[in-house]
Each structure stands twice: as structure tokens, then as C-alpha cells.
Backbone as a ProteinNet text record, in pm:
[ID]
protein_1_A
[PRIMARY]
XXXXXXXXXXXXXXXXXXXXXXXXXXXXXXXXXXXXXXXXXXXXXXXXXXXXXXXXXXXXXXXXXXXXXXXXXXXXXXXXXXXXXXXXXXXXXXXXXXXXXXXXXXXXXXXXXXXXXXXXXXXXXXXXXXXXXXXXXXXXXXXXXXXXXXXXXXXXXXXXXXXXXXXXXXXXXXXXXXXXXXXXXXXXXXXXXXXXXXXXXXXXXXXXXXXXXXXXXXXXXXXXXXXXXXXXXXXXXXXXXXXXXXXX
[TERTIARY]
10990.7	10911.2	11000.2	11118.1	11210.5	11254.9	11287.6	11331.5	11218.4	11096.5	10980.9	10963.9	10979.7	10968.7	11077.6	11200.5	11312.3	11288.7	11249.2	11222.7	11105.7	11005.4	10888.4	10926.9	11010.1	11048.3	11143.4	11222.5	11308.9	11223.2	11123.6	11035.1	10950.2	10913.6	10836.9	10921	11048.2	11138.8	11158.4	11166.3	11179.5	11054.8	10938.5	10812.5	10811.7	10856.2	10862.5	10960.5	11076.8	11178.7	11126.8	11068.5	11018.5	10906.5	10823.4	10709	10752	10871.8	10919	11037.1	11075.7	11195.7	11187.1	11069.1	11055	11006.9	10994.6	10951.2	11068.1	11042.6	11148.5	11172.8	11295.1	11329.7	11356.5	11350.9	11385.1	11283.3	11162.3	11058.4	11100.5	11200.8	11251	11309	11351.5	11413	11314.7	11185.5	11084.5	11079.7	11128.8	11125.4	11216.6	11318.3	11411.9	11344.6	11284.4	11213.3	11092.5	11036.5	10923.5	10964.5	11080.6	11131.1	11157.3	11209.2	11240.6	11112.7	11027.1	10905.1	10805.6	10813.2	10721	10760.7	10865.7	10912.2	10939.6	11000.2	11028.5	11127.7	11230.5	11330.4	11268.9	11176.4	11107.1	11022.9	10954.4	10874	10961.1	11083.2	11172.3	11222.1	11210.5	11257.5	11149.7	11025.5	10914.5	10903.7	10867.7	10842.3	10692	10626.6	10481.8	10453.4	10328.1	10296	10274.8	10311.2	10283.2	10356.3	10481.7	10559.5	10501.1	10469.7	10415.3	10274.3	10198.9	10066.1	10077.8	10174.9	10197.9	10233.6	10320.2	10360.6	10241.5	10164.4	10049.2	9947.1	9921.4	9823.8	9869.4	9998.4	10053	10042.8	10070.3	10057.4	9912.9	9819.6	9679	9638.6	9691.9	9661.7	9716.9	9837.1	9896.8	9807.7	9758.7	9668.7	9538.1	9487.4	9362.7	9377.8	9489.2	9512.8	9539.8	9586	9607.7	9481.2	9367.5	9234.3	9216.4	9306.6	9285.4	9212.1	9083.8	9006.4	8990.9	8955.2	8932	9060.7	9170.9	9299.6	9338.3	9313.4	9346	9268.5	9139.8	9057.4	9094.6	9133.3	9176.5	9301	9398.2	9522.5	9495.1	9409.9	9374.4	9310.5	9225.9	9159.6	9261.1	9369.8	9472.8	9538	9541.9	9603.1	9526.3	9397.6	9315.9	9355.3	9421.3	9464.6	9579	9649.1	9762.1	9724.1	9637.2	9583.2	9434.5	9355	9211	9148.9	9212.8	9155.6	9173.7	9239	9248.3	9112.1	9012.8	8877.1	8825.1	8871.9	8824.6	8864	8993.9	9042.3	8994.5	9005.7	8965.2	8815.5	8736.3	8592.2	8552.6	8616.6	8585.7	8629.9	8746.2	8793.5	8700.8	8640.4	8548.7	8424.4	8397.4	8279.7	8308.8	8433.5	8470.6	8387.3	8346.5	8263	8133.6	8091.1	7970.4	7986.3	8111.3	8135.4	8092	8099.8	8058	7923.1	7849.2	7715.4	7716.4	7826.2	7834.3	7795.9	7665.9	7614.4	7637.2	7621.2	7638.8	7784.2	7877.1	8020.3	8052.7	8002.5	8028.1	7965.5	7844.8	7776.1	7851.2	7898.9	7975.8	8103.2	8170.7	8291.4	8261.1	8154.4	8117.9	8089	8014.7	7979.9	8105	8193.7	8315.9	8406.7	8429	8520.2	8465.7	8336.4	8277.1	8279.2	8260.1	8264.7	8403.9	8506.8	8644.9	8670.1	8620.7	8641.1	8580.1	8455.9	8387.8	8442.2	8482.8	8540.2	8673	8758.3	8889.7	8874.2	8786.5	8769.5	8709.9	8613	8554.1	8650.3	8724.8	8820.1	8936	8968.3	9079	9030.3	8900.4	8840.2	8865.2	8846.8	8866.1	8766.3	8812.3	8728.1	8626.7	8633.5	8538.3	8597.2	8531.3	8585	8598.5	8490.3	8496.5	8589.9	8587.7	8677.6	8823.7	8852.2	8988.2	9023.9	8929.8	8946.3	8978.2	8900.4	8912.7	9049.9	9091	9217.1	9339.6	9320.3	9432.8	9453.6	9345.1	9359.5	9298.3	9232.3	9175	9248	9241.2	9305.6	9342	9469.5	9513.1	9458	9424.3	9367	9459	9479.1	9562.7	9485.6	9353.7	9269.3	9155.6	9157.2	9056.3	8942.4	8946.1	8840.3	8709.4	8608	8475.9	8483	8581.1	8594	8500.3	8392.6	8292.7	8252.3	8336.2	8304.8	8184.7	8108.8	7992.3	8036.7	7973.9	8011.8	7972.9	8067	8045.7	8076.1	7969.8	7986.6	8063.4	8035.5	8104.9	8254.6	8285.4	8426.3	8495.6	8423.6	8477	8513	8418.4	8442.9	8557.5	8564.6	8671.3	8808.7	8817.1	8945	8980.9	8883.3	8908.5	8959.9	8888.8	8928.3	9049.5	9064.7	9183.8	9308.8	9301.4	9416.5	9440.7	9334.3	9350.1	9425.8	9389.7	9461	9607.2	9631.2	9767.7	9849.8	9791	9859.5	9893.7	9796.5	9814.9	9917.4	9941.6	10034.6	10174.2	10185	10310	10379.2	10499.7	10572.8	10613.6	10614.5	10650.6	10539.1	10415.7	10302.2	10227	10248.7	10171.6	10213.9	10333.6	10385.8	10291.6	10250.5	10167.7	10029.2	9977.6	9844.7	9847.2	9949	9961.9	9984.9	10068.1	10094.3	9965.5	9883	9757.8	9667.1	9659.8	9578.2	9632.7	9765.3	9828.4	9798.7	9809.7	9782.6	9636.7	9546.6	9404.1	9376.3	9427.4	9402	9475.8	9589.7	9657.8	9570.9	9515.5	9426.5	9303	9246.2	9125.9	9154.5	9272.6	9310.5	9320.6	9395.1	9410.3	9277.4	9196.7	9066.9	8976.6	8979.6	8898.5	8946.3	9077.8	9135.6	9120.1	9055.9	9034.1	9165.2	9265.2	9393.6	9407.6	9424.6	9436.8	9321.3	9199.7	9079	9069.7	9085.3	9070.8	9181.2	9302.5	9416.8	9393.6	9347.9	9330	9203.9	9106.1	8991.7	9038.4	9123.7	9180.5	9260.5	9339	9419.7	9331.1	9223.4	9134.1	9066.2	9031.3	8969.3	9065.9	9192.6	9293.1	9308.9	9315	9330.9	9207.9	9089.2	8965.7	8960.1	9008.6	9005.1	9096.6	9206.7	9295.8	9224.7	9150.7	9075.4	8968.2	8896.1	8793	8855.9	8968.7	9039.2	9080	9123.8	9161.6	9041.1	8927.2	8809.3	8756.9	8778.6	8736.1	8832.8	8961.1	9063.5	9173.3	9151.5	9236.8	9374.2	9459.8	9598.5	9677.9	9772.4	9850	9973.3	10011.3	10131.9	10114.4	10208.6	10202	10202.5	10262.6	10272.6	10136.4	10034.4	9900.5	9846.5	9896.4	9839.8	9931.4	10055.9	10151.9	10112.8	10039.5	9998.3	9910.4	9846.2	9764.9	9836.3	9902.1	9963.5	10080.5	10166.1	10279.4	10232.3	10137.5	10083.6	10013.2	9949.6	9884.6	9987.8	10102.5	10210.9	10261.4	10271.4	10310.9	10212.6	10083.1	9980.2	9992.6	10016.4	10030.9	10148.9	10261.6	10380.3	10355	10264.1	10234.8	10173.8	10127	10078.3	10188.8	10314.2	10428	10441.4	10431.3	10445.5	10329.5	10208.8	10089.7	10078.1	10119.9	10108.1	10200	10317.6	10410.6	10350.9	10286.1	10228.5	10118.3	10035.8	9925.2	9975.1	10082	10136.5	10198.1	10251.6	10313.8	10210.4
11555.5	11492.5	11422.5	11483.1	11423	11284.9	11271.7	11143.5	11040.9	11086.9	10996.9	10940.1	11025.8	10980.9	10879.9	10906.6	10816	10679	10677.5	10551.3	10477.8	10552.4	10491.8	10419.8	10482.8	10419.4	10302	10307.6	10194.1	10072.4	10092.8	9982.7	9936.4	10029.7	9993.4	9905.5	9940.5	9860.3	9721.1	9713.9	9584.6	9500.4	9564.5	9493.5	9435.4	9512.9	9464.9	9347.6	9361.2	9255.7	9125.5	9134.2	9015.3	8948.4	9027.5	8972.9	8884.9	8908.6	8830.5	8739.7	8738.1	8666.8	8516.2	8457.1	8312.3	8268.2	8362.7	8328.8	8268.9	8164.8	8099	8170.4	8159.2	8215	8364.7	8423.6	8565	8656.1	8604.7	8683.8	8721.9	8650.6	8681.4	8823	8873.8	9005.8	9113.1	9081.1	9176.2	9301.8	9291	9406.9	9519.4	9485.4	9588	9684	9631.9	9726.2	9790.1	9721.2	9776.8	9901.6	9894.7	10010.1	10127.8	10097	10204.1	10261.8	10174.8	10220.7	10282.7	10240.5	10292.3	10426.4	10486.3	10619	10623	10516.2	10508.1	10616.6	10638.2	10739.8	10879.2	10903.5	11032.6	11051.3	10946.6	10953.6	10987	10932.5	10955	11097.8	11174.6	11313.5	11411.3	11363.8	11454.4	11494.4	11619	11669.5	11669.7	11563.8	11548.4	11408.9	11381.8	11249.2	11140.3	11165.1	11069	10936.8	10939.9	10816.9	10727	10783.8	10703.2	10654.7	10736	10693.3	10573.9	10580.1	10470.4	10341.7	10353.5	10236.1	10175	10256.2	10205.9	10142.7	10208	10156.5	10023.1	10012.6	9887.6	9774.8	9804.1	9703.2	9656.5	9750.5	9714.3	9623.6	9650.4	9566.7	9425.3	9414.6	9282.9	9201.2	9264.1	9195.7	9157.6	9246.4	9220.6	9101.5	9095.9	8987.8	8855	8860.5	8736.2	8693.6	8758.6	8726	8763.1	8842.6	8896.7	9029.5	9016.8	9130.3	9239.3	9200.7	9300.9	9378.3	9305.2	9370.9	9459.4	9409.1	9484.5	9614.6	9608.5	9729.1	9829.3	9780.4	9871	9948.4	9876.9	9941.6	10036.6	9994.6	10082.1	10211.4	10198.4	10316.6	10412.1	10357	10441.7	10535	10492.4	10576	10706.6	10705.4	10826.4	10932.4	10891.4	10987.7	11074.3	11026.2	11100	11174.6	11112	11178.6	11147.4	11248	11227.5	11183.9	11222.8	11185.8	11037.6	10962.7	10817.8	10751.4	10829.2	10778.1	10717.2	10768.8	10717	10570.2	10541.3	10403.4	10314.3	10363.9	10285	10253.8	10353.6	10333.4	10229.8	10233.7	10134.9	9995	9983.8	9853.7	9798.1	9888.4	9845.1	9777.3	9794.1	9731.3	9591.2	9546.5	9414.2	9298.9	9303.9	9193.9	9173.4	9273.2	9256.6	9144.5	9117.8	9010.1	8874.9	8859.1	8735.4	8751.2	8855.7	8885.3	8909.4	8965	9001.7	9149.1	9173	9309.1	9386.4	9319.4	9386.8	9429.6	9341.3	9371.7	9496.9	9501.1	9615.5	9743.3	9730.3	9846.9	9900.9	9810.2	9851.7	9923.4	9867.8	9933.4	10076.6	10091.6	10223.5	10321	10275.1	10361.2	10403.1	10305.9	10334.1	10430.3	10403	10486.4	10628.7	10640.6	10773.2	10847.9	10774.9	10836.6	10892.8	10812.2	10858.4	10982.6	10980.3	11094.1	11221.7	11213.4	11333.5	11378	11283.5	11320	11393.5	11337.8	11399.5	11534.8	11541	11666	11775.9	11739.9	11841	11878.1	11781.3	11807.1	11894.2	11886.6	11967.5	12096.8	12124.6	12245.4	12255.3	12143.1	12140.9	12235	12309	12411.2	12353.4	12223	12161.9	12137.8	12048	12004.1	12119.4	12193.7	12295.7	12409.8	12450.8	12557.9	12515.3	12389.4	12336.7	12327.5	12279.1	12270.2	12409	12506.8	12643.6	12702.9	12695.2	12757.7	12681.2	12555	12473.9	12480.9	12481.1	12473.8	12592.3	12682.6	12800.6	12927.1	12960.5	13081.8	13066.3	13081.4	13069.9	13186.2	13154.8	13253.8	13274.3	13398.6	13429.2	13415.7	13426.3	13416.2	13317.8	13205.8	13101.8	13109.3	13207	13222.2	13259.2	13177.1	13197.7	13200.3	13130.4	13124.5	13016.9	13058.1	12965.7	13008.5	12980.6	13020.2	12942.9	13005.8	12941.2	12837.7	12720.9	12613.1	12648.6	12630.4	12659.6	12532.8	12463	12334.2	12346.4	12451.6	12469.4	12491.9	12570.4	12596.5	12469.6	12391	12263	12173.2	12157.8	12071.7	12123.7	12254.3	12310.7	12283.8	12287.8	12262.3	12114.7	12027.3	11882.4	11842.8	11882	11840.7	11919.6	12042.1	12118.7	12055.6	12011.5	11946.8	11807.9	11740.3	11610.1	11627.8	11730.2	11759.5	11793.6	11866.1	11901.5	11774.8	11680.3	11554.5	11479	11470.3	11392.7	11455.5	11586.6	11655.9	11673	11652.2	11680	11548.8	11527.4	11403.6	11392	11504.1	11500.5	11442	11447.8	11406	11285	11254.1	11145.6	11008.5	11002.1	10873.9	10809.2	10883.8	10823.3	10787.4	10871.1	10846.5	10721.7	10711.1	10595.3	10467.6	10477.4	10360.8	10311.1	10404.2	10365.5	10290.2	10338	10270.4	10131.3	10121.9	9992	9893.2	9939	9852.7	9808.4	9901.1	9865.8	9755.9	9773.2	9674.2	9542.9	9550.7	9428.1	9350.6	9421.9	9359	9302.5	9376.8	9331.9	9205.7	9200.9	9084	8958.9	8968.9	8853.1	8815.3	8914.1	8887	8811.3	8853.9	8787.4	8645	8624.3	8490.4	8406.5	8466.7	8400.8	8358.9	8445	8423.1	8524.2	8472.6	8560.7	8661.8	8608.9	8690.6	8801.8	8767.5	8867.2	8971.9	8927	9016.8	9120	9074.6	9164.7	9248.9	9203.5	9288.1	9407.6	9379	9486.1	9582.4	9529.2	9612.5	9706.4	9653.8	9737.1	9844.5	9811.1	9909.1	10022.8	9989.3	10092.4	10186.2	10129.3	10212	10299.1	10242	10319.2	10432.7	10406.8	10509.9	10627.6	10600.4	10708.2	10798.5	10737.8	10815.7	10898.8	10837.4	10910	11024.1	10995.8	11097.3	11214.4	11185.3	11292.4	11379.7	11318.3	11395.7	11477.3	11427.1	11503.1	11616.3	11592	11691.5	11683.6	11747.3	11726.2	11793.2	11744	11790.2	11705.4	11768.2	11696	11629.5	11669.4	11620.4	11474.8	11389.4	11247.5	11223.4	11314	11296.5	11272.8	11335.6	11325.6	11183.9	11106	10974.1	10858.1	10887.2	10780.4	10693.8	10749.3	10670.4	10552.9	10564.6	10455	10385.9	10465	10410.4	10317.5	10353.3	10267.1	10133.2	10130.5	10001.6	9924.9	9996.2	9929.2	9857.6	9921.9	9859.6	9736	9746.6	9634	9517.9	9547.6	9444.7	9378.5	9458	9402.9	9306.7	9342.9	9257.3	9128.7	9133.5	9014.1	8902.3	8934	8828.2	8726.7	8772.8	8682	8587.3	8641.5	8562.9	8466.3	8515.7	8434.7	8321.7	8350	8247.2	8130	8159.8	8053.3	7966.4	8030.6	7956.2	7864.9	7914.6	7835.7	7715.5	7736.4	7627.5	7518.2	7556.7	7455.9	7380.5
11086.4	10981.8	10878.8	10854.6	10758.7	10805.5	10934.7	10988.2	10989	11013.9	11009.4	10868.8	10768.5	10629.6	10595.3	10641.3	10613.3	10676.5	10804.7	10872.1	10807.4	10763	10699.9	10571.1	10486.8	10360.9	10383.4	10489.6	10523.6	10558.9	10645.3	10684	10565.8	10478.5	10359.7	10267.4	10251.8	10169.3	10229.2	10361.9	10430	10406.9	10412.6	10386.7	10246.1	10148.3	10010.2	9998.3	10062.8	10056.5	10117.7	10236.4	10306.4	10226.9	10160.5	10086.3	9970	9916.7	9802.4	9838	9964.1	10005.8	9978.6	10000	9986.9	9848.6	9757.8	9622.2	9545	9469.2	9393.3	9260.8	9212.2	9082.3	9086	8967.5	8954.8	9024.3	9047.2	9115	9256.8	9312.1	9445.6	9450.9	9335.8	9330	9282.3	9284.8	9237.5	9323.2	9447.8	9536.5	9487.8	9407	9359.3	9260.1	9150.9	9062	9130.9	9230.2	9304.5	9382	9446	9521	9427.9	9306.8	9210.9	9150.1	9097.5	9031.1	9128.7	9255.4	9355.3	9413.3	9359.9	9404.8	9555.2	9606.8	9750	9792.3	9710.3	9744.3	9746.2	9654.3	9650.9	9777.2	9820.3	9942.8	10063.7	10065.6	10178.5	10189.4	10082.5	10083.6	10126.9	10135	10160.9	10307.9	10329.1	10463.8	10490	10447.3	10459	10514.2	10553.8	10609.1	10504.1	10378.5	10271.7	10290	10334.7	10349.8	10458.4	10573.5	10682.3	10647.9	10573.6	10528.6	10434.8	10344.8	10250.2	10324.1	10423.9	10502.2	10574.4	10644	10719.4	10625.2	10513.4	10417.7	10359	10326.7	10272.2	10374.5	10501.7	10607.2	10619.7	10611.3	10617.2	10502.9	10384.2	10267.7	10283.8	10339.6	10363.5	10457.1	10562.1	10655.8	10586.8	10503.7	10432.6	10339	10266.6	10171.4	10239.4	10364.9	10440.8	10513.9	10477.6	10530.8	10677.3	10732.9	10867.5	10851.3	10818.8	10773.6	10879.2	11001.2	11104.7	11134.5	11151.3	11175.6	11057.6	10937.6	10818	10809.7	10838.1	10830.8	10940	11055.2	11162.9	11120.7	11062.9	11019.3	10902.5	10809.5	10697.9	10748.3	10849.2	10905.8	10968.2	11023.3	11084.4	10982.2	10855.5	10752	10735.1	10768.5	10756.8	10858.3	10965.8	11066.5	11016.2	10912.3	10856.8	10729.1	10647.6	10528.8	10523.4	10550.4	10561.3	10429	10317.2	10187.6	10154	10243.1	10224.8	10243	10286.4	10301.8	10172.1	10057.7	9928.7	9912.6	9927.7	9911.7	10025.8	10148.3	10265.2	10259.7	10220.9	10212.9	10109.6	9992.4	9888.4	9929.6	9992.3	10039.1	10146.8	10224.3	10328.9	10276.2	10146.8	10086.1	10031.8	10042	9990.1	10047.4	10175.8	10228.5	10150.4	10072.5	9991.2	9889	9849	9752.7	9808	9941.1	10007.2	10076.2	10035.3	10088.3	10239	10289	10430.5	10442.4	10433.5	10426	10555.9	10668.4	10797.5	10815.6	10778.8	10788.6	10706.9	10582	10494.5	10551	10606.5	10663.2	10784.7	10869.6	10987.6	10945	10844.3	10792.2	10747	10670.3	10619.1	10732.3	10832.6	10946.4	11023.1	11049.4	11125.6	11049.6	10920.7	10842	10825.7	10799.8	10786.7	10919.9	11028.9	11161.8	11189.7	11157	11175.3	11091.6	10968.4	10878.1	10935.6	10980.2	11030.1	11165.3	11249	11378.6	11360.1	11272.2	11248.1	11179.1	11078.6	11004.5	11092.1	11176.9	11265.4	11377.3	11426.7	11534.2	11490.5	11361.7	11308.9	11244.2	11259.3	11201.6	11051.9	10983.5	10838.6	10771.4	10671.2	10608.3	10510.4	10484.4	10392.4	10254.8	10180.3	10051.5	9952.1	9928.3	9824.9	9862.2	9987.2	10030.6	10015.3	10050.9	10034.1	9886.6	9807	9661.9	9605.2	9646.9	9595.1	9625.5	9750.1	9789	9739.1	9700.6	9653.2	9502.4	9426.5	9280.6	9206.2	9277.7	9211.8	9254.7	9382.2	9431.1	9578.2	9610.3	9749.3	9831.9	9957.3	10046.3	10166.4	10203.1	10319.4	10450.1	10442.3	10561.1	10533.7	10604.8	10583.3	10684.4	10772.1	10870.3	10800.5	10822.7	10760.5	10608.1	10553.8	10407.7	10353.8	10288.8	10236.4	10095.9	9997	9859.3	9805.2	9718.6	9658.6	9556	9561.5	9469.8	9327	9235	9092.6	9013.4	8969.7	8903.6	8772.3	8694.7	8566.7	8588.8	8691.3	8721.4	8768.5	8847.3	8895.6	8777.5	8682.7	8567.1	8481.4	8462.5	8379.3	8440.2	8573.1	8640.4	8631.8	8653.8	8648	8510.2	8406.2	8271.3	8221.5	8269.9	8235	8293.3	8420	8483.9	8426.1	8384.1	8318.6	8186.7	8111.6	7986.9	8014.8	8122.6	8162.7	8188.1	8260.3	8290.6	8163	8071.4	7948.7	7855	7869.8	7781.9	7842.8	7973	8043.1	8081	8028.1	8055.6	8202.7	8274.3	8416	8502.2	8451.7	8532.9	8477.4	8349.2	8290.1	8344.2	8403.7	8452.9	8553.1	8657	8760.6	8707	8615.1	8559.1	8471.2	8385.9	8297.1	8377.7	8481.6	8565.8	8631.4	8674.7	8738.5	8641.5	8517.5	8416.8	8385.4	8373.5	8345.5	8457.5	8581.7	8695.8	8698.1	8664.2	8663.4	8560.9	8440	8335.2	8363.3	8432.5	8475	8573.1	8672.1	8768.4	8701.7	8605.8	8535.8	8454.1	8392.7	8311.5	8398.6	8509.7	8597.4	8663.3	8695.6	8757.1	8659.8	8532.9	8431.5	8407.4	8424.2	8408.5	8536.2	8638.7	8767.9	8835.3	8824.1	8889.9	9003.2	9124.5	9241.2	9244	9244.5	9228.2	9332.3	9459.3	9565.9	9556.8	9532.5	9520.4	9411	9295.4	9182.3	9192.9	9269.7	9301	9385.2	9483.1	9566.1	9478.8	9386.2	9297.1	9215	9158.6	9077.6	9161.9	9285.1	9374.1	9404.3	9429	9455.9	9336.8	9217.2	9097.2	9073.5	9096.5	9081	9182.3	9304.1	9408.4	9373.2	9302.3	9258.8	9158.1	9065	8966.9	9036.3	9129.8	9204.5	9282.9	9344.9	9422.9	9334.4	9212.6	9120.5	9087.3	9059.2	9023.5	9141.6	9263.9	9380.6	9413.1	9381.7	9416.4	9311.3	9196.4	9077.9	9082.4	9169.6	9171.6	9071.9	9003.7	8902.8	8964.2	9082.9	9149.3	9192.9	9154.7	9188.8	9339	9415.5	9560.6	9625.4	9571.6	9628.2	9619.5	9523.6	9496.2	9534.9	9572.2	9599.6	9718.6	9814.4	9930.3	9890.5	9773.2	9719.6	9604.1	9517.5	9396.7	9426.7	9521.7	9556.5	9613.3	9709.2	9753.5	9641.3	9546.9	9433.9	9347.5	9326.9	9251.8	9325.5	9457.1	9542.4	9525.8	9527.5	9510.5	9373.3	9270.3	9135.1	9128	9190	9191.4	9270.1	9366.3	9445.8	9362.4	9242.5	9153.1	9125.4	9123.3	9103.8	9221.3	9340.4	9462.9	9481.1	9464.2	9488.6	9387	9262.4	9160.1	9191.9	9243.8	9281.9	9392.3	9487.4	9599.3	9552.4	9455.2	9405.1	9326.8	9248.3	9166.5	9252.6	9369.6	9453.4	9534.3
[MASK]
++++++++++++++++++++++++++++++++++++++++++++++++++++++++++++++++++++++++++++++++++++++++++++++++++++++++++++++++++++++++++++++++++++++++++++++++++++++++++++++++++++++++++++++++++++++++++++++++++++++++++++++++++++++++++++++++++++++++++++++++++++++++

């Protein structure tokens, strides 16, 4: 797994480099701060599928932004095979055809993505959202066989807002949360200015999906969100590249 992570971040860095290679001026070197701010080196150290998920998801976004929608959605769906919770971002991106009133396209995306989610979760004998939530952020369990804790809405809310307060007070964790907000408002600003409209719509969706993901599974660790946050940072930096192309 360590070697898979290393190879994944190498290819991810190459993707970032190639994406800015033909840009004129100082923006050509945007891949350097992107690699640093995107925690690429941290991803390469992980013994988890986060690095390869990030690479696959970023490739899917590149295809999506180049208007190869079907290919893009297929690659995005593949990211769910490595991290099932990518359904949040992938599912929201699948609704993008609604902007062009392509209702059938959006409906097909939703059906396919949800089908993949349920097939993978049932095939892997996933214990379910609340049981996973419980054993991860409430109390670890040594035996998950027939583990079906009763849902407690008050306890759920207390954990969500308690962990949110933890993030806002802890300098070790506020970085990823603050970066996500900055990226969202950056996308909203450019979208309102009608600059790279589709690109920044995608950026806002990615940032919104991170917030939704936190509320569904409120872990404070940035690792849980990097598979979406690092590609979101990449998308934000692409405003430099795309603007040059439009001006020329």
C-alpha cells in the first residue's frame, strides 16, 4: 500500500505539472505551491487508499472540465471503489447536467452512482452509516457482528458541533477547514463574475461536498477530506490556466 501511495502522488504531481506547463508567465509554476498546499507529500506517506483515490478523482475532474462528460463520470465513479464515501462528491457532480436541463443524464448518473454505492457496500458487508459512525467517533467496538446501535439524534448533533468546535479551536485541524471555505468563496466570486463558470461551479460543489461529508461523518482529521480537498485546490488554481486561454 505504501508503494501504491508513492506512485499515486508521483502521477498526481505529474498531472499538476502538465496542467500548467503551457501557461504563460509565472502561472506556469503554479504546480509548485499546489503540490505543497495540497499535502501531496503527506498523502504519499499514508498506508490508506487516499492517495490513489485523490489521483483517480483528479483525473475524472480533468475529463469533466474538458467536456468529456461520460468518460469523466466513469472515472469519478471508480474513485468510489477505493473510498465509498466519495459518493457525496461524485453524486453532487453527477447532477451538473441539470444546469443544461439534461434531466435524463442527471437521473442516469444518480441511478448508476447509487447502484455502485449499494453494490459495493452490500458486497463488502458494510455495517451501515450509524454503526460506522458510532464505532468511529463514539465508542470503538471489538465485535461488529450484529452491531446495530439505536440512532440517537441528540448525540449525533452534539458530536457534530463538538467536533466542529474542536476544529475551530485547534490550529492543527483548522487549516483544512479554512482552506475549504476560502476555496468555496473563491469559486463563488469567479462564478458571480462569470469567469470560468463551469470550472468554478465544480469547485463550489467540491467544497460543499466536504462540508456535507463532515456533517455525515464528523472526523477532524484532514486525511478524510484530502481526496476531495486536494483536487478542489487544483481546480481553483486552474483559474490561472483557463483565464490565459480565454484571453488568447
